mmCIF file of C-alpha atoms in Angstrom:
data_model
loop_
_atom_site.group_PDB
_atom_site.id
_atom_site.type_symbol
_atom_site.label_atom_id
_atom_site.label_comp_id
_atom_site.label_asym_id
_atom_site.label_seq_id
_atom_site.Cartn_x
_atom_site.Cartn_y
_atom_site.Cartn_z
ATOM 1 C CA MET A 1 -38.743 5.524 100.581
ATOM 2 C CA ASP A 2 -37.926 1.956 101.948
ATOM 3 C CA LEU A 3 -35.555 -0.337 100.337
ATOM 4 C CA ALA A 4 -38.417 -2.673 98.600
ATOM 5 C CA ALA A 5 -39.801 0.473 96.976
ATOM 6 C CA LEU A 6 -36.592 1.710 95.836
ATOM 7 C CA THR A 7 -35.734 -1.608 94.267
ATOM 8 C CA SER A 8 -38.886 -1.933 92.556
ATOM 9 C CA SER A 9 -38.508 1.715 91.120
ATOM 10 C CA LEU A 10 -34.878 0.800 89.913
ATOM 11 C CA ASP A 11 -36.021 -2.299 88.316
ATOM 12 C CA THR A 12 -39.008 -0.811 86.423
ATOM 13 C CA PHE A 13 -36.651 1.892 85.285
ATOM 14 C CA TRP A 14 -34.459 -0.758 84.010
ATOM 15 C CA ILE A 15 -36.951 -2.637 82.184
ATOM 16 C CA LEU A 16 -38.448 0.176 80.607
ATOM 17 C CA ILE A 17 -35.107 1.765 79.427
ATOM 18 C CA THR A 18 -33.842 -1.626 77.930
ATOM 19 C CA GLY A 19 -37.304 -2.022 76.510
ATOM 20 C CA ALA A 20 -36.919 1.422 74.733
ATOM 21 C CA LEU A 21 -33.655 0.135 73.389
ATOM 22 C CA VAL A 22 -35.049 -2.898 71.856
ATOM 23 C CA PHE A 23 -37.845 -0.593 70.408
ATOM 24 C CA PHE A 24 -35.188 1.410 68.637
ATOM 25 C CA MET A 25 -33.965 -1.737 66.871
ATOM 26 C CA GLN A 26 -37.067 -1.319 64.680
ATOM 27 C CA ALA A 27 -34.959 1.442 63.125
ATOM 28 C CA GLY A 28 -32.081 -1.037 62.731
ATOM 29 C CA PHE A 29 -34.106 -3.441 60.917
ATOM 30 C CA ALA A 30 -35.636 -0.822 58.667
ATOM 31 C CA LEU A 31 -32.236 0.382 57.612
ATOM 32 C CA VAL A 32 -30.652 -3.095 57.180
ATOM 33 C CA GLU A 33 -33.499 -4.125 54.984
ATOM 34 C CA ALA A 34 -33.570 -0.951 53.108
ATOM 35 C CA GLY A 35 -29.757 -0.715 52.377
ATOM 36 C CA PHE A 36 -29.671 -4.604 51.297
ATOM 37 C CA THR A 37 -32.593 -4.068 48.774
ATOM 38 C CA ARG A 38 -33.015 -1.741 45.658
ATOM 39 C CA SER A 39 -33.831 2.006 45.987
ATOM 40 C CA LYS A 40 -37.122 1.688 44.157
ATOM 41 C CA ASN A 41 -38.513 -0.200 47.218
ATOM 42 C CA THR A 42 -37.122 1.817 50.116
ATOM 43 C CA THR A 43 -40.387 3.627 50.844
ATOM 44 C CA ASN A 44 -42.378 0.453 50.892
ATOM 45 C CA ILE A 45 -39.819 -1.306 53.440
ATOM 46 C CA LEU A 46 -39.806 1.580 55.709
ATOM 47 C CA PHE A 47 -43.477 1.598 55.811
ATOM 48 C CA LYS A 48 -43.524 -2.215 56.621
ATOM 49 C CA ASN A 49 -41.434 -1.947 59.514
ATOM 50 C CA LEU A 50 -43.161 1.249 60.945
ATOM 51 C CA MET A 51 -46.497 -0.722 60.605
ATOM 52 C CA ASP A 52 -44.954 -3.641 62.218
ATOM 53 C CA PHE A 53 -44.729 -1.826 65.591
ATOM 54 C CA CYS A 54 -47.909 -0.032 65.197
ATOM 55 C CA ILE A 55 -50.063 -3.212 64.395
ATOM 56 C CA GLY A 56 -48.049 -5.176 66.881
ATOM 57 C CA THR A 57 -48.679 -2.912 69.474
ATOM 58 C CA LEU A 58 -52.387 -3.081 69.214
ATOM 59 C CA GLY A 59 -52.550 -6.710 68.656
ATOM 60 C CA PHE A 60 -50.287 -7.863 71.558
ATOM 61 C CA TRP A 61 -52.126 -5.417 73.803
ATOM 62 C CA LEU A 62 -55.521 -6.829 72.661
ATOM 63 C CA VAL A 63 -54.858 -10.572 72.985
ATOM 64 C CA GLY A 64 -51.257 -11.786 72.387
ATOM 65 C CA TYR A 65 -49.982 -10.916 76.005
ATOM 66 C CA GLY A 66 -52.961 -13.062 77.413
ATOM 67 C CA ILE A 67 -51.943 -15.824 75.084
ATOM 68 C CA MET A 68 -48.324 -15.913 75.768
ATOM 69 C CA PHE A 69 -48.536 -15.320 79.823
ATOM 70 C CA GLY A 70 -52.055 -16.165 80.722
ATOM 71 C CA THR A 71 -52.693 -19.314 82.857
ATOM 72 C CA GLY A 72 -54.146 -21.919 80.444
ATOM 73 C CA SER A 73 -52.524 -25.280 79.445
ATOM 74 C CA GLY A 74 -48.874 -26.068 78.865
ATOM 75 C CA PHE A 75 -49.442 -25.329 75.148
ATOM 76 C CA PHE A 76 -51.828 -22.175 75.291
ATOM 77 C CA GLY A 77 -52.367 -19.338 77.528
ATOM 78 C CA ALA A 78 -55.634 -17.583 77.826
ATOM 79 C CA PHE A 79 -57.699 -15.144 75.802
ATOM 80 C CA GLU A 80 -57.436 -12.120 78.470
ATOM 81 C CA PHE A 81 -58.203 -9.009 76.570
ATOM 82 C CA PHE A 82 -56.318 -5.670 76.967
ATOM 83 C CA SER A 83 -53.623 -6.907 78.672
ATOM 84 C CA GLU A 84 -55.223 -6.270 82.017
ATOM 85 C CA VAL A 85 -54.442 -9.335 84.117
ATOM 86 C CA ASN A 86 -50.803 -8.809 85.750
ATOM 87 C CA HIS A 87 -48.162 -11.412 84.687
ATOM 88 C CA ALA A 88 -45.308 -9.379 85.682
ATOM 89 C CA PRO A 89 -42.753 -10.621 88.415
ATOM 90 C CA ALA A 90 -43.328 -9.365 91.946
ATOM 91 C CA GLY A 91 -42.391 -5.880 92.331
ATOM 92 C CA ILE A 92 -42.831 -4.888 88.836
ATOM 93 C CA PRO A 93 -45.756 -3.078 87.165
ATOM 94 C CA ASN A 94 -47.739 -5.348 84.780
ATOM 95 C CA MET A 95 -47.501 -2.451 82.189
ATOM 96 C CA ALA A 96 -43.910 -2.223 82.411
ATOM 97 C CA PHE A 97 -43.624 -6.168 81.849
ATOM 98 C CA PHE A 98 -46.041 -5.631 79.108
ATOM 99 C CA PHE A 99 -44.131 -2.932 77.456
ATOM 100 C CA PHE A 100 -40.910 -5.071 77.617
ATOM 101 C CA GLN A 101 -42.670 -8.156 76.177
ATOM 102 C CA LEU A 102 -44.356 -6.267 73.364
ATOM 103 C CA VAL A 103 -40.987 -4.940 71.837
ATOM 104 C CA PHE A 104 -39.956 -8.502 71.484
ATOM 105 C CA ALA A 105 -43.250 -9.632 69.902
ATOM 106 C CA ALA A 106 -42.664 -6.949 67.205
ATOM 107 C CA THR A 107 -39.019 -8.046 66.662
ATOM 108 C CA ALA A 108 -40.332 -11.506 65.753
ATOM 109 C CA ALA A 109 -42.807 -9.979 63.032
ATOM 110 C CA THR A 110 -40.224 -7.642 61.537
ATOM 111 C CA ILE A 111 -37.700 -10.394 60.879
ATOM 112 C CA VAL A 112 -40.117 -11.863 58.325
ATOM 113 C CA SER A 113 -40.142 -8.792 56.309
ATOM 114 C CA GLY A 114 -36.551 -8.991 55.086
ATOM 115 C CA ALA A 115 -36.675 -12.382 53.411
ATOM 116 C CA MET A 116 -40.057 -11.274 51.605
ATOM 117 C CA ALA A 117 -38.636 -7.745 50.422
ATOM 118 C CA GLU A 118 -39.341 -6.318 47.183
ATOM 119 C CA ARG A 119 -42.305 -8.349 45.916
ATOM 120 C CA THR A 120 -44.860 -8.730 48.631
ATOM 121 C CA LYS A 121 -48.268 -6.806 48.438
ATOM 122 C CA PHE A 122 -48.492 -4.396 51.413
ATOM 123 C CA VAL A 123 -52.021 -5.392 52.460
ATOM 124 C CA SER A 124 -51.011 -8.925 52.665
ATOM 125 C CA TYR A 125 -47.920 -8.019 54.690
ATOM 126 C CA LEU A 126 -50.060 -6.221 56.971
ATOM 127 C CA VAL A 127 -52.484 -9.182 57.483
ATOM 128 C CA TYR A 128 -49.613 -11.662 58.135
ATOM 129 C CA SER A 129 -47.831 -9.126 60.292
ATOM 130 C CA ALA A 130 -50.530 -8.825 62.552
ATOM 131 C CA ILE A 131 -51.492 -12.647 62.824
ATOM 132 C CA ILE A 132 -47.797 -13.123 63.816
ATOM 133 C CA THR A 133 -48.165 -10.800 66.763
ATOM 134 C CA LEU A 134 -51.485 -11.635 67.795
ATOM 135 C CA VAL A 135 -51.446 -15.627 67.765
ATOM 136 C CA ILE A 136 -48.283 -17.063 66.121
ATOM 137 C CA TYR A 137 -45.461 -15.766 68.426
ATOM 138 C CA PRO A 138 -47.606 -15.816 71.738
ATOM 139 C CA VAL A 139 -48.419 -19.560 71.345
ATOM 140 C CA SER A 140 -44.711 -20.745 70.951
ATOM 141 C CA GLY A 141 -43.497 -18.010 73.481
ATOM 142 C CA HIS A 142 -46.103 -19.413 76.044
ATOM 143 C CA TRP A 143 -44.189 -22.846 75.911
ATOM 144 C CA ILE A 144 -41.030 -21.446 76.921
ATOM 145 C CA TRP A 145 -41.564 -18.077 78.693
ATOM 146 C CA GLY A 146 -45.069 -18.342 79.962
ATOM 147 C CA GLY A 147 -45.010 -21.423 81.819
ATOM 148 C CA GLY A 148 -45.752 -23.836 79.008
ATOM 149 C CA TRP A 149 -44.628 -27.132 78.459
ATOM 150 C CA LEU A 150 -41.060 -26.667 77.637
ATOM 151 C CA SER A 151 -40.147 -24.747 80.824
ATOM 152 C CA GLN A 152 -41.875 -27.757 82.831
ATOM 153 C CA LEU A 153 -39.402 -30.306 81.314
ATOM 154 C CA SER A 154 -37.186 -32.242 83.929
ATOM 155 C CA ILE A 155 -34.297 -30.171 82.496
ATOM 156 C CA PRO A 156 -36.097 -26.765 81.577
ATOM 157 C CA PHE A 157 -35.494 -25.355 78.216
ATOM 158 C CA HIS A 158 -33.183 -22.295 78.416
ATOM 159 C CA ASP A 159 -33.850 -19.454 76.090
ATOM 160 C CA PHE A 160 -32.790 -16.491 78.298
ATOM 161 C CA ALA A 161 -33.490 -13.594 75.678
ATOM 162 C CA GLY A 162 -34.889 -15.146 72.564
ATOM 163 C CA SER A 163 -32.760 -16.960 70.269
ATOM 164 C CA THR A 164 -35.421 -19.321 69.495
ATOM 165 C CA VAL A 165 -38.500 -17.594 70.989
ATOM 166 C CA VAL A 166 -37.960 -14.636 69.007
ATOM 167 C CA HIS A 167 -35.247 -15.064 66.228
ATOM 168 C CA SER A 168 -35.692 -18.725 65.123
ATOM 169 C CA LEU A 169 -39.460 -18.319 65.107
ATOM 170 C CA GLY A 170 -39.098 -15.252 62.925
ATOM 171 C CA GLY A 171 -36.583 -17.074 60.552
ATOM 172 C CA TRP A 172 -38.786 -20.149 60.029
ATOM 173 C CA LEU A 173 -41.842 -17.964 59.195
ATOM 174 C CA ALA A 174 -39.688 -16.085 56.926
ATOM 175 C CA LEU A 175 -38.552 -19.321 55.178
ATOM 176 C CA THR A 176 -41.954 -20.373 54.674
ATOM 177 C CA GLY A 177 -43.135 -16.949 53.415
ATOM 178 C CA ALA A 178 -39.926 -16.481 50.898
ATOM 179 C CA LEU A 179 -40.668 -20.021 49.818
ATOM 180 C CA ILE A 180 -44.237 -19.574 48.988
ATOM 181 C CA LEU A 181 -43.853 -16.253 47.685
ATOM 182 C CA GLY A 182 -40.858 -17.250 45.213
ATOM 183 C CA PRO A 183 -37.990 -15.450 44.328
ATOM 184 C CA ARG A 184 -37.586 -11.818 42.740
ATOM 185 C CA ILE A 185 -37.714 -11.341 38.844
ATOM 186 C CA GLY A 186 -34.342 -11.691 37.546
ATOM 187 C CA LYS A 187 -33.007 -13.674 40.443
ATOM 188 C CA TYR A 188 -32.626 -17.069 38.812
ATOM 189 C CA LYS A 189 -32.494 -17.064 34.955
ATOM 190 C CA ASN A 190 -31.725 -19.890 32.599
ATOM 191 C CA GLY A 191 -30.195 -22.103 35.302
ATOM 192 C CA LYS A 192 -28.017 -19.120 36.355
ATOM 193 C CA ILE A 193 -28.172 -17.378 39.773
ATOM 194 C CA TYR A 194 -27.705 -13.430 39.397
ATOM 195 C CA ALA A 195 -26.857 -11.400 42.456
ATOM 196 C CA ILE A 196 -29.127 -8.421 43.141
ATOM 197 C CA PRO A 197 -27.088 -5.882 45.056
ATOM 198 C CA GLY A 198 -28.610 -3.541 47.693
ATOM 199 C CA HIS A 199 -28.384 0.126 47.032
ATOM 200 C CA ASN A 200 -26.831 1.697 50.058
ATOM 201 C CA LEU A 201 -24.431 -0.276 52.327
ATOM 202 C CA LEU A 202 -24.139 3.002 54.283
ATOM 203 C CA ILE A 203 -27.506 2.729 55.855
ATOM 204 C CA GLY A 204 -27.172 -0.922 55.943
ATOM 205 C CA ALA A 205 -24.097 -0.546 57.938
ATOM 206 C CA LEU A 206 -25.675 1.987 60.314
ATOM 207 C CA GLY A 207 -28.736 -0.307 60.689
ATOM 208 C CA VAL A 208 -26.555 -3.079 61.987
ATOM 209 C CA PHE A 209 -24.807 -0.475 64.450
ATOM 210 C CA ILE A 210 -28.266 0.411 65.769
ATOM 211 C CA LEU A 211 -29.160 -3.287 66.234
ATOM 212 C CA TRP A 212 -25.940 -3.887 68.181
ATOM 213 C CA LEU A 213 -26.717 -1.117 70.234
ATOM 214 C CA GLY A 214 -30.366 -2.448 70.948
ATOM 215 C CA TRP A 215 -29.006 -5.765 71.820
ATOM 216 C CA PHE A 216 -27.624 -4.055 74.979
ATOM 217 C CA GLY A 217 -31.352 -3.908 75.914
ATOM 218 C CA PHE A 218 -32.482 -7.202 74.277
ATOM 219 C CA ASN A 219 -30.212 -9.384 76.518
ATOM 220 C CA PRO A 220 -29.250 -7.545 79.663
ATOM 221 C CA GLY A 221 -32.950 -6.133 79.810
ATOM 222 C CA SER A 222 -34.236 -9.762 80.008
ATOM 223 C CA THR A 223 -32.838 -10.025 83.553
ATOM 224 C CA LEU A 224 -35.808 -7.916 84.578
ATOM 225 C CA SER A 225 -33.900 -6.516 87.407
ATOM 226 C CA LEU A 226 -30.600 -4.814 88.619
ATOM 227 C CA SER A 227 -30.416 -6.982 91.801
ATOM 228 C CA ASN A 228 -27.607 -9.053 90.431
ATOM 229 C CA PRO A 229 -25.187 -6.374 88.741
ATOM 230 C CA SER A 230 -22.420 -9.012 88.165
ATOM 231 C CA LEU A 231 -24.948 -11.073 86.044
ATOM 232 C CA VAL A 232 -26.077 -7.772 84.119
ATOM 233 C CA ALA A 233 -22.268 -6.856 83.538
ATOM 234 C CA ASN A 234 -21.540 -10.430 82.264
ATOM 235 C CA ILE A 235 -24.436 -10.419 80.022
ATOM 236 C CA PHE A 236 -23.241 -7.130 78.451
ATOM 237 C CA VAL A 237 -19.738 -8.549 77.859
ATOM 238 C CA THR A 238 -20.926 -11.990 76.222
ATOM 239 C CA THR A 239 -23.303 -10.355 73.947
ATOM 240 C CA ASN A 240 -20.647 -7.875 72.733
ATOM 241 C CA ALA A 241 -18.151 -10.659 72.522
ATOM 242 C CA ALA A 242 -20.358 -12.982 70.315
ATOM 243 C CA ALA A 243 -21.083 -10.109 68.021
ATOM 244 C CA ALA A 244 -17.331 -8.849 67.570
ATOM 245 C CA ALA A 245 -16.382 -12.767 67.011
ATOM 246 C CA GLY A 246 -19.110 -13.151 64.506
ATOM 247 C CA GLY A 247 -17.955 -10.181 62.424
ATOM 248 C CA VAL A 248 -14.355 -11.281 62.677
ATOM 249 C CA ALA A 249 -15.198 -14.753 61.502
ATOM 250 C CA THR A 250 -17.173 -13.794 58.734
ATOM 251 C CA LEU A 251 -14.357 -11.210 57.603
ATOM 252 C CA ILE A 252 -11.666 -14.065 57.632
ATOM 253 C CA LEU A 253 -14.134 -16.666 55.743
ATOM 254 C CA THR A 254 -14.926 -14.318 52.939
ATOM 255 C CA TRP A 255 -11.461 -13.037 52.436
ATOM 256 C CA LEU A 256 -10.267 -16.730 52.165
ATOM 257 C CA LYS A 257 -13.426 -17.884 50.361
ATOM 258 C CA TYR A 258 -13.760 -15.010 47.611
ATOM 259 C CA GLY A 259 -10.382 -13.118 47.601
ATOM 260 C CA LYS A 260 -11.781 -10.206 49.104
ATOM 261 C CA PRO A 261 -13.593 -9.281 52.494
ATOM 262 C CA GLY A 262 -17.217 -8.562 52.183
ATOM 263 C CA LEU A 263 -18.765 -5.806 54.072
ATOM 264 C CA SER A 264 -22.298 -7.009 53.654
ATOM 265 C CA MET A 265 -21.589 -10.430 54.525
ATOM 266 C CA SER A 266 -19.505 -9.402 57.663
ATOM 267 C CA LEU A 267 -22.534 -7.176 58.915
ATOM 268 C CA ASN A 268 -24.631 -10.282 58.799
ATOM 269 C CA GLY A 269 -21.739 -12.068 60.700
ATOM 270 C CA VAL A 270 -22.077 -9.557 63.657
ATOM 271 C CA LEU A 271 -25.929 -10.261 63.501
ATOM 272 C CA ALA A 272 -25.495 -13.969 63.293
ATOM 273 C CA GLY A 273 -23.107 -13.783 66.559
ATOM 274 C CA LEU A 274 -25.636 -11.611 68.489
ATOM 275 C CA VAL A 275 -28.596 -13.787 67.445
ATOM 276 C CA ALA A 276 -26.765 -16.795 68.404
ATOM 277 C CA ILE A 277 -25.631 -15.961 71.744
ATOM 278 C CA THR A 278 -28.984 -14.364 72.964
ATOM 279 C CA ALA A 279 -30.218 -17.634 74.317
ATOM 280 C CA GLY A 280 -27.329 -18.323 76.571
ATOM 281 C CA CYS A 281 -25.718 -14.825 77.289
ATOM 282 C CA ASP A 282 -26.371 -15.435 80.979
ATOM 283 C CA ALA A 283 -25.269 -18.905 81.199
ATOM 284 C CA VAL A 284 -21.695 -18.696 79.183
ATOM 285 C CA THR A 285 -18.512 -17.270 79.791
ATOM 286 C CA PRO A 286 -17.132 -14.582 77.591
ATOM 287 C CA GLY A 287 -14.677 -17.008 76.290
ATOM 288 C CA GLY A 288 -17.648 -19.421 75.525
ATOM 289 C CA ALA A 289 -19.561 -16.345 73.854
ATOM 290 C CA ILE A 290 -16.513 -15.704 71.452
ATOM 291 C CA LEU A 291 -16.612 -19.269 70.142
ATOM 292 C CA ILE A 292 -20.239 -19.198 70.007
ATOM 293 C CA GLY A 293 -20.112 -15.951 68.015
ATOM 294 C CA PHE A 294 -17.105 -17.161 65.775
ATOM 295 C CA MET A 295 -18.906 -20.397 64.771
ATOM 296 C CA ALA A 296 -22.346 -18.511 63.988
ATOM 297 C CA GLY A 297 -20.142 -15.998 61.778
ATOM 298 C CA ILE A 298 -18.799 -19.119 59.695
ATOM 299 C CA LEU A 299 -22.294 -20.825 59.740
ATOM 300 C CA VAL A 300 -24.087 -17.921 58.312
ATOM 301 C CA VAL A 301 -21.965 -17.666 55.232
ATOM 302 C CA PHE A 302 -22.549 -21.472 54.252
ATOM 303 C CA SER A 303 -26.322 -21.089 55.212
ATOM 304 C CA VAL A 304 -26.890 -18.274 52.901
ATOM 305 C CA GLU A 305 -25.061 -19.687 50.183
ATOM 306 C CA PHE A 306 -27.206 -23.022 50.651
ATOM 307 C CA PHE A 307 -30.571 -21.067 50.465
ATOM 308 C CA ASP A 308 -29.346 -18.952 47.671
ATOM 309 C CA LYS A 309 -27.831 -21.454 45.473
ATOM 310 C CA VAL A 310 -29.064 -25.173 46.537
ATOM 311 C CA ALA A 311 -32.592 -24.608 48.045
ATOM 312 C CA LYS A 312 -32.974 -21.455 45.624
ATOM 313 C CA ILE A 313 -35.056 -19.396 48.138
ATOM 314 C CA ASP A 314 -34.545 -15.876 47.523
ATOM 315 C CA ASP A 315 -33.766 -13.985 50.527
ATOM 316 C CA PRO A 316 -32.596 -10.300 50.019
ATOM 317 C CA VAL A 317 -31.192 -9.781 53.619
ATOM 318 C CA GLY A 318 -30.270 -13.270 54.756
ATOM 319 C CA ALA A 319 -32.861 -13.408 57.495
ATOM 320 C CA ILE A 320 -33.318 -17.020 57.388
ATOM 321 C CA SER A 321 -29.848 -17.918 57.797
ATOM 322 C CA VAL A 322 -29.074 -15.211 60.527
ATOM 323 C CA HIS A 323 -32.326 -15.364 62.373
ATOM 324 C CA GLY A 324 -33.500 -18.989 61.710
ATOM 325 C CA ILE A 325 -30.466 -21.004 61.497
ATOM 326 C CA CYS A 326 -28.112 -18.996 64.012
ATOM 327 C CA GLY A 327 -30.971 -18.815 66.524
ATOM 328 C CA ALA A 328 -31.253 -22.560 66.240
ATOM 329 C CA PHE A 329 -27.410 -23.093 66.538
ATOM 330 C CA GLY A 330 -27.016 -20.688 69.413
ATOM 331 C CA THR A 331 -29.829 -22.164 71.368
ATOM 332 C CA LEU A 332 -28.215 -25.693 71.094
ATOM 333 C CA MET A 333 -24.910 -24.406 72.071
ATOM 334 C CA VAL A 334 -26.410 -23.467 75.489
ATOM 335 C CA GLY A 335 -26.307 -27.234 75.968
ATOM 336 C CA MET A 336 -22.729 -27.297 75.260
ATOM 337 C CA PHE A 337 -21.299 -24.095 76.848
ATOM 338 C CA ALA A 338 -23.644 -23.384 79.703
ATOM 339 C CA VAL A 339 -21.269 -23.292 82.908
ATOM 340 C CA ASP A 340 -24.198 -24.791 84.835
ATOM 341 C CA GLY A 341 -25.081 -28.016 82.908
ATOM 342 C CA GLY A 342 -23.421 -27.917 79.687
ATOM 343 C CA LEU A 343 -21.576 -30.624 78.208
ATOM 344 C CA PHE A 344 -18.388 -29.139 77.886
ATOM 345 C CA TYR A 345 -18.631 -28.337 81.877
ATOM 346 C CA GLY A 346 -19.423 -31.987 83.003
ATOM 347 C CA GLY A 347 -23.108 -31.513 82.763
ATOM 348 C CA GLY A 348 -23.924 -34.351 80.550
ATOM 349 C CA ALA A 349 -26.193 -34.499 77.582
ATOM 350 C CA GLY A 350 -29.417 -33.663 79.295
ATOM 351 C CA LEU A 351 -29.506 -30.035 78.869
ATOM 352 C CA LEU A 352 -28.339 -30.337 74.960
ATOM 353 C CA GLY A 353 -31.293 -32.882 74.739
ATOM 354 C CA THR A 354 -33.634 -30.412 76.040
ATOM 355 C CA GLN A 355 -32.365 -27.424 73.761
ATOM 356 C CA ALA A 356 -32.806 -29.992 70.725
ATOM 357 C CA ILE A 357 -36.535 -30.408 71.754
ATOM 358 C CA GLY A 358 -37.047 -26.964 71.950
ATOM 359 C CA VAL A 359 -35.353 -26.142 68.767
ATOM 360 C CA LEU A 360 -37.274 -28.751 66.946
ATOM 361 C CA SER A 361 -40.779 -28.148 68.366
ATOM 362 C CA VAL A 362 -40.796 -24.360 67.673
ATOM 363 C CA ALA A 363 -39.170 -25.009 64.095
ATOM 364 C CA ALA A 364 -42.085 -27.448 63.405
ATOM 365 C CA TRP A 365 -44.630 -24.752 64.694
ATOM 366 C CA GLY A 366 -43.105 -22.025 62.858
ATOM 367 C CA ILE A 367 -42.790 -23.993 59.644
ATOM 368 C CA GLY A 368 -46.310 -25.721 59.777
ATOM 369 C CA ILE A 369 -48.234 -22.639 60.732
ATOM 370 C CA GLY A 370 -46.287 -20.408 58.241
ATOM 371 C CA LEU A 371 -47.138 -22.812 55.364
ATOM 372 C CA ILE A 372 -50.826 -22.731 56.342
ATOM 373 C CA LEU A 373 -50.731 -18.890 56.871
ATOM 374 C CA PHE A 374 -48.831 -17.912 53.491
ATOM 375 C CA TYR A 375 -50.824 -20.335 51.525
ATOM 376 C CA ALA A 376 -54.063 -19.063 52.943
ATOM 377 C CA ILE A 377 -53.176 -15.427 52.179
ATOM 378 C CA LYS A 378 -51.920 -16.354 48.740
ATOM 379 C CA ASN A 379 -55.194 -18.050 47.768
ATOM 380 C CA ILE A 380 -57.635 -15.548 49.428
ATOM 381 C CA MET A 381 -56.135 -12.244 48.558
ATOM 382 C CA GLY A 382 -52.786 -12.734 46.957
ATOM 383 C CA LEU A 383 -49.431 -12.516 48.399
ATOM 384 C CA ARG A 384 -47.439 -11.112 45.505
ATOM 385 C CA VAL A 385 -47.473 -7.927 43.618
ATOM 386 C CA SER A 386 -47.881 -7.969 39.775
ATOM 387 C CA LYS A 387 -44.872 -8.200 37.373
ATOM 388 C CA LYS A 388 -45.017 -4.845 36.466
ATOM 389 C CA GLU A 389 -45.110 -3.407 39.981
ATOM 390 C CA GLU A 390 -42.337 -5.513 40.896
ATOM 391 C CA GLU A 391 -40.009 -4.446 38.026
ATOM 392 C CA ASN A 392 -40.902 -0.649 38.216
ATOM 393 C CA GLY A 393 -40.702 -0.644 42.241
ATOM 394 C CA LEU A 394 -43.105 -1.001 45.187
ATOM 395 C CA ASP A 395 -42.684 2.800 46.128
ATOM 396 C CA TYR A 396 -44.781 4.112 43.228
ATOM 397 C CA TYR A 397 -47.430 1.565 42.886
ATOM 398 C CA GLU A 398 -48.232 0.770 46.465
ATOM 399 C CA HIS A 399 -47.632 3.870 47.919
ATOM 400 C CA GLY A 400 -47.440 6.812 45.190
ATOM 401 C CA GLU A 401 -44.313 8.184 46.851
ATOM 402 C CA THR A 402 -40.578 7.581 46.548
ATOM 403 C CA ALA A 403 -37.942 7.608 49.062
ATOM 404 C CA TYR A 404 -35.521 9.528 46.941
ATOM 405 C CA ASN A 405 -36.896 12.542 45.049
#
C-alpha cells in the first residue's frame, strides 16, 4: 500500500469512527430529555429520539445531502437524489463523508424535541422532524459548509463543527416550536410559575456524560483527516476545557444565586460550554476555550431564567438556551478569541462582523421558517395532544406502553 492509499484509509477510518461517536449522541439526547421530564412520557421521548435518526437517515440520503452540498447557488445546493454525487474531499469515499454529515443533520432535528417535550403529538413530531432533515437544515448548512454565500464573504464565516450550523439552528427551531405549542399544563397558573421537575437525574446525568464523549467525535472528527495530529489534539483539549469550565461556572453561579449548587443546571452548563466551543474549537487556545466555556456556563443560567420567567416559553430541558443562545454566543466568540484574525489577537473587527452576519442570518432563517412550519402543522393536522392525554401521559395514549412497569 502506497502512502496516498494509507492516508486515505486512515482518514476514512477517522471519519467513520468519529461519526459513530456522534451517532451515539442520540442516546445522550434521549437520556437527557427523558431524565429532565416526567416518567409518564418516557416512552414517547425515547421513541421520538429513535425516529429522529431513522427518518433523518432516509431524508438526508434521499435529498438533504444534495441540497446541502450540491453545486447550485450561494443559497441552495441542488436536488441530487440518493446521495450519489460525490461531494467528499479528495481521498475520502463519498459514503464516508455522507455518513458523517448525516449524523450532524440528525442532531439538529433532535434538539427541537426537548423544548417541545410532554405535549406534542407524535405524528406531528415525525412530520416536522422529517422536514428539518430534508430541507431546513440542508439549506442553511449549504450557506456555510456547502460553499454557499457565507463561506464566500471576504472574511469567510467560521463555524468549524456546528455551533451555528447544527446547534443554533436547532435552538431557533425549538424556540418557535415551543412558542406556538404553548406551555405544559400547570406550568403557569394565576400569574405564578411552577417548576415541573424531571423524574430521574441519574439518567439525565448519564446522558450528559454520553454527549460529552460524543463531542470528542463531533469536534475533532470535523477535521476530516488525521494529517495534522497537533490540530486534532488541540481540538480534543479545547472541547474538554470548555465543557469543564461551563460546568464549574454554572456550579459557582447557582451556588451563589440560589444558596445551593444545582446539578440539573450544572449539567446544562457543561452542555453550554460544549455547544459554545464547537464553532471555534480549531481556532482558539485552551485558555480561550476555558473563557468561552465559563462565560457560556453563566449565560445559560440567565437565559433559562429569561425564557422561563420573562418570555414564559416552557422549555423542559433548556434546549433553546443551551443550543440556540450558547450556539450563537460561541460563534460570535470566534471573532474575539481566534488566534488568527480574532479581535483579542490584533485581527480587528472584521471576523467578528462576519460571525455576527452568519449568526443573525441563520437565526432569521430558523425563526422564520420555524414559524411557518409549526403554524402550518398546527392548522393542518394539529400540534398538541389533548388535555386528557397530556395530564395522564403520552406513553399510554400515544403508544399503549409505558417505560416503567
